[in-house]
CSV table of C-alpha atoms in Angstrom, one decimal:
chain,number,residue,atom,x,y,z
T,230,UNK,CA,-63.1,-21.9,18.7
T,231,UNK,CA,-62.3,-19.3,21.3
T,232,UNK,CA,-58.7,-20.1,21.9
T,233,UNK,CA,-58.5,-19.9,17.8
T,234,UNK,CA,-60.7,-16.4,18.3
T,235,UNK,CA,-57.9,-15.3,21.0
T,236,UNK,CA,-54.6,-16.4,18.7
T,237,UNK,CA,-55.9,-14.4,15.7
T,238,UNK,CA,-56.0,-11.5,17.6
T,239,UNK,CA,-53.0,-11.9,19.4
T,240,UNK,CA,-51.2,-12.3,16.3
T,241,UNK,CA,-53.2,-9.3,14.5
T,242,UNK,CA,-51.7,-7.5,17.8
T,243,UNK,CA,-48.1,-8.7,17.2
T,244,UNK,CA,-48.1,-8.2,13.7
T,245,UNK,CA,-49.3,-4.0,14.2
T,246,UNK,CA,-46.3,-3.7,16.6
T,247,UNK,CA,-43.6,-4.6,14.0
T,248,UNK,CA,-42.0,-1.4,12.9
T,249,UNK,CA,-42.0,-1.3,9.0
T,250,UNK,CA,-39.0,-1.5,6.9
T,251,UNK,CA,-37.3,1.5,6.4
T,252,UNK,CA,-37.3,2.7,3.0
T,253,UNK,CA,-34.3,4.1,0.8
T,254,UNK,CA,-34.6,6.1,-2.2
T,255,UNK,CA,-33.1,4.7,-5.1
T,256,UNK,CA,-31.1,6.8,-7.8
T,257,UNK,CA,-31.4,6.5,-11.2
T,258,UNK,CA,-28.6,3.9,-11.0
T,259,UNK,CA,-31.0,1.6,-8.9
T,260,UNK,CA,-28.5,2.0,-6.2
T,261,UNK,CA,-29.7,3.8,-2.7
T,262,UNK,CA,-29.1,7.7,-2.6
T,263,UNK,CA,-26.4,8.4,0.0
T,264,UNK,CA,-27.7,9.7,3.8
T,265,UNK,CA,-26.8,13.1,5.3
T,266,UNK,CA,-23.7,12.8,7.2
T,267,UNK,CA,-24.6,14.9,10.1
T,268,UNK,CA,-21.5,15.5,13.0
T,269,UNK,CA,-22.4,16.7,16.4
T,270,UNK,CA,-20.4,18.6,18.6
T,271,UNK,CA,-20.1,15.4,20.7
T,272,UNK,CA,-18.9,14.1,18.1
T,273,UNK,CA,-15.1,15.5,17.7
T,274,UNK,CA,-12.7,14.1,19.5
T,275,UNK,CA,-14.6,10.6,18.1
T,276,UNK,CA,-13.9,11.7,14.8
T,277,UNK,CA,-10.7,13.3,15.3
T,278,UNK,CA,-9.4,9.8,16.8
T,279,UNK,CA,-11.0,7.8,14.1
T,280,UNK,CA,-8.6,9.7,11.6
T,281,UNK,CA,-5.6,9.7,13.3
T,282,UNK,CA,-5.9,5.8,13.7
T,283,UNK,CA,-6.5,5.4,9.8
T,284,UNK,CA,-3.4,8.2,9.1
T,285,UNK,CA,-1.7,6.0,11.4
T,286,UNK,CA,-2.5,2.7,10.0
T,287,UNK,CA,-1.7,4.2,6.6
T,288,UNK,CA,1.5,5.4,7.7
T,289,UNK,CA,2.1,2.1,9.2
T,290,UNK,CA,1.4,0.6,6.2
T,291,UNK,CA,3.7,2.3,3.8
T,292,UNK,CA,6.6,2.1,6.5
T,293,UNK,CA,6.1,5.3,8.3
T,294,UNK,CA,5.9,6.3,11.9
T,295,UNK,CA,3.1,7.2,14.0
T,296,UNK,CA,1.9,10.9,14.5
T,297,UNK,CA,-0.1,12.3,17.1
T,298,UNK,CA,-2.8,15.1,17.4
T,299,UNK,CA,-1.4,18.2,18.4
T,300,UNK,CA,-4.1,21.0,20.0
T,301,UNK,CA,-2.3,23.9,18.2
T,302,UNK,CA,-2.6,22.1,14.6
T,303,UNK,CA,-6.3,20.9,15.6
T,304,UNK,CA,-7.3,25.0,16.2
T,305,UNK,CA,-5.6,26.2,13.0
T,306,UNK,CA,-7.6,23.6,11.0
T,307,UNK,CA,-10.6,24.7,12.6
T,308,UNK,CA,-9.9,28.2,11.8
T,309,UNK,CA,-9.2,27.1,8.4
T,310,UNK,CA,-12.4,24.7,8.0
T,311,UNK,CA,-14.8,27.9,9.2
T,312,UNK,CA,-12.5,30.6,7.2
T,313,UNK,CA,-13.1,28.4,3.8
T,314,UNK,CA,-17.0,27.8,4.4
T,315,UNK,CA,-17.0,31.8,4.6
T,316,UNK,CA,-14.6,32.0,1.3
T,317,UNK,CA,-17.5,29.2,-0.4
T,318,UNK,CA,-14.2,27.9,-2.0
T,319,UNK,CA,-11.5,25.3,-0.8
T,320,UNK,CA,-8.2,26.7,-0.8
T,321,UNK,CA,-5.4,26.9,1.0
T,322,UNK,CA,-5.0,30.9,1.5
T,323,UNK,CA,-7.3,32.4,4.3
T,324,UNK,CA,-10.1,35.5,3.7
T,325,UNK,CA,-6.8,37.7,5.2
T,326,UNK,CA,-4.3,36.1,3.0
T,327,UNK,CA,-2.7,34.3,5.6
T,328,UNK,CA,-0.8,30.9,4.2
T,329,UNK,CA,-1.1,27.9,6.5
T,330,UNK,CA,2.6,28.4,7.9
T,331,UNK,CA,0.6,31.9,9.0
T,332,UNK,CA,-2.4,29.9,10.5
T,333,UNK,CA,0.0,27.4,12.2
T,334,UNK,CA,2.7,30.4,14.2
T,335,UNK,CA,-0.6,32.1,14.9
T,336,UNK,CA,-1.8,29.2,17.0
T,337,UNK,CA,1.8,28.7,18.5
T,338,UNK,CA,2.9,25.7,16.7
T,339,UNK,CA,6.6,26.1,16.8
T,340,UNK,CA,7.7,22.6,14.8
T,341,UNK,CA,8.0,23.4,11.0
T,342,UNK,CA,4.7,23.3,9.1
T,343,UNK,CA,5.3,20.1,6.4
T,344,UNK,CA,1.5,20.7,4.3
T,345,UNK,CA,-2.3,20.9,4.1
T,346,UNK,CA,-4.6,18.7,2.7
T,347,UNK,CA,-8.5,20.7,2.5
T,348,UNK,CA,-11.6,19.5,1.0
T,349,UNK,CA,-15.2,20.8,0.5
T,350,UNK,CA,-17.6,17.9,0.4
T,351,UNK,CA,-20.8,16.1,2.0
T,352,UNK,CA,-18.5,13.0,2.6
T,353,UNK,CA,-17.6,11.4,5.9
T,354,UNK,CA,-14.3,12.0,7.2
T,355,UNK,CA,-13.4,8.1,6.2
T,356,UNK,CA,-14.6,8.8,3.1
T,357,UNK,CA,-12.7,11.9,2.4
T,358,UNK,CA,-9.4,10.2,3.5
T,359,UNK,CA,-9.5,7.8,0.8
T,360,UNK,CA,-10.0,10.5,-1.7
T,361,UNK,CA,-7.3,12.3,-0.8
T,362,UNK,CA,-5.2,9.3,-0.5
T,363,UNK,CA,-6.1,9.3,-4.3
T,364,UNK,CA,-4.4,12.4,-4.7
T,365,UNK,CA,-0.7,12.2,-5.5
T,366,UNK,CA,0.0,15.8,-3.7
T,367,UNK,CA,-2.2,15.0,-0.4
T,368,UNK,CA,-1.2,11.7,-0.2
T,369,UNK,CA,2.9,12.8,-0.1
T,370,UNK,CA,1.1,15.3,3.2
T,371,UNK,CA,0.0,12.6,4.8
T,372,UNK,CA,2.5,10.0,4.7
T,373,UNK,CA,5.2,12.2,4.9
T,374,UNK,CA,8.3,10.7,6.8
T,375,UNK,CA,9.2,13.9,8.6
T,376,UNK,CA,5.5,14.2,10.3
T,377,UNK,CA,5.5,13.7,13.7
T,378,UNK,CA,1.8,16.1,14.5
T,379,UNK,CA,-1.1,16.3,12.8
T,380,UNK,CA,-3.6,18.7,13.2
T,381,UNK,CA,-8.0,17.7,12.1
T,382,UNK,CA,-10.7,19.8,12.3
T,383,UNK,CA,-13.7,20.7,10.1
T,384,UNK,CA,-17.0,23.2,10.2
T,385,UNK,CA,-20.4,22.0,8.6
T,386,UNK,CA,-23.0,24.0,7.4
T,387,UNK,CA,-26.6,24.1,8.1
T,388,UNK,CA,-27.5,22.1,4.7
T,389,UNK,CA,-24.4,19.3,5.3
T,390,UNK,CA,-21.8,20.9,3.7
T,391,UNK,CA,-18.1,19.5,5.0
T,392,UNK,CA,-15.0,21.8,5.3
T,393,UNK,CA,-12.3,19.5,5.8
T,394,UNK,CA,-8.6,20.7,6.7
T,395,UNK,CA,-5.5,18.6,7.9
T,396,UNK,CA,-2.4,19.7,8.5
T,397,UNK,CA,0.9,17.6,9.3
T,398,UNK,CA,3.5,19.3,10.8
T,399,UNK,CA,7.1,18.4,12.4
């Protein structure tokens, strides 16, 4: 009887040190609501390598050649991520008017500027490539044949928001 006492309780001990399952909440679809994709400043050069391998492998894919991160291109999309979070709309023309061959001579990038692919969303950056793989315009950006530089950057705002901006370049 006591070693049955002693059992009980060690299994009522076990059993209060399992963590509970963590709990979703479900949409009106039944189908978990999505999680806050939250990037830390640790985070970029993880996430700026993560994209160049998935341009890469869909360059690869579609017969194209490699391209590599370039510093300048990286700064002008930065500039370009923050300057549209200030606008509060994605487009390609900075608060000054500059165009993105403007943002990419002001950095120093002397190879010709080939395009610009932007987005405004709570997305992950995996997530956002696919959708604008799904866009005949960015898509011709990003596996342009020329490219041989890509520039990634992005600013988030305090409630999630994602400005997105790459930029390929010769």
């Amino acid at each position: 009887m006591r070693i049955l006492s002693m059992l009980s309780v060690l299994l009522l001990v076990l059993a209060a040190c399992t963590a509970p399952a963590p709990t979703r909440q479900l949409g009106a679809d039944g189908r978990p609501l999505p999680q806050l994709y939250r990037i830390r400043p640790a985070d970029t050069a993880k996430l700026q390598f993560r994209m160049l391998d998935s341009v890469n492998a869909l360059r690869q894919a579609s017969g194209g050649a490699a391209v590599q991160l370039d510093p300048r291109l990286n700064a002008a999309a930065a500039t370009h991520s923050r300057d549209m979070s200030v606008q509060n709309r994605p487009w390609h023309f900075g608060s000054d008017g500059s165009s993105p061959i403007d943002r990419v001579r002001r950095v120093g990038y002397t190879g010709e500027m080939l395009g610009e692919v932007i987005s405004e969303t709570y997305e992950t950056e995996l997530e956002t490539l696919a959708a604008w793989m799904d866009t005949p315009g960015s898509r011709q950006v990003i596996l342009d044949p020329r490219a041989v530089n890509m520039g990634f950057a992005w600013f988030q705002e305090s409630n999630g928001k994602i400005w997105w901006t790459m930029i390929l370049g010769s």
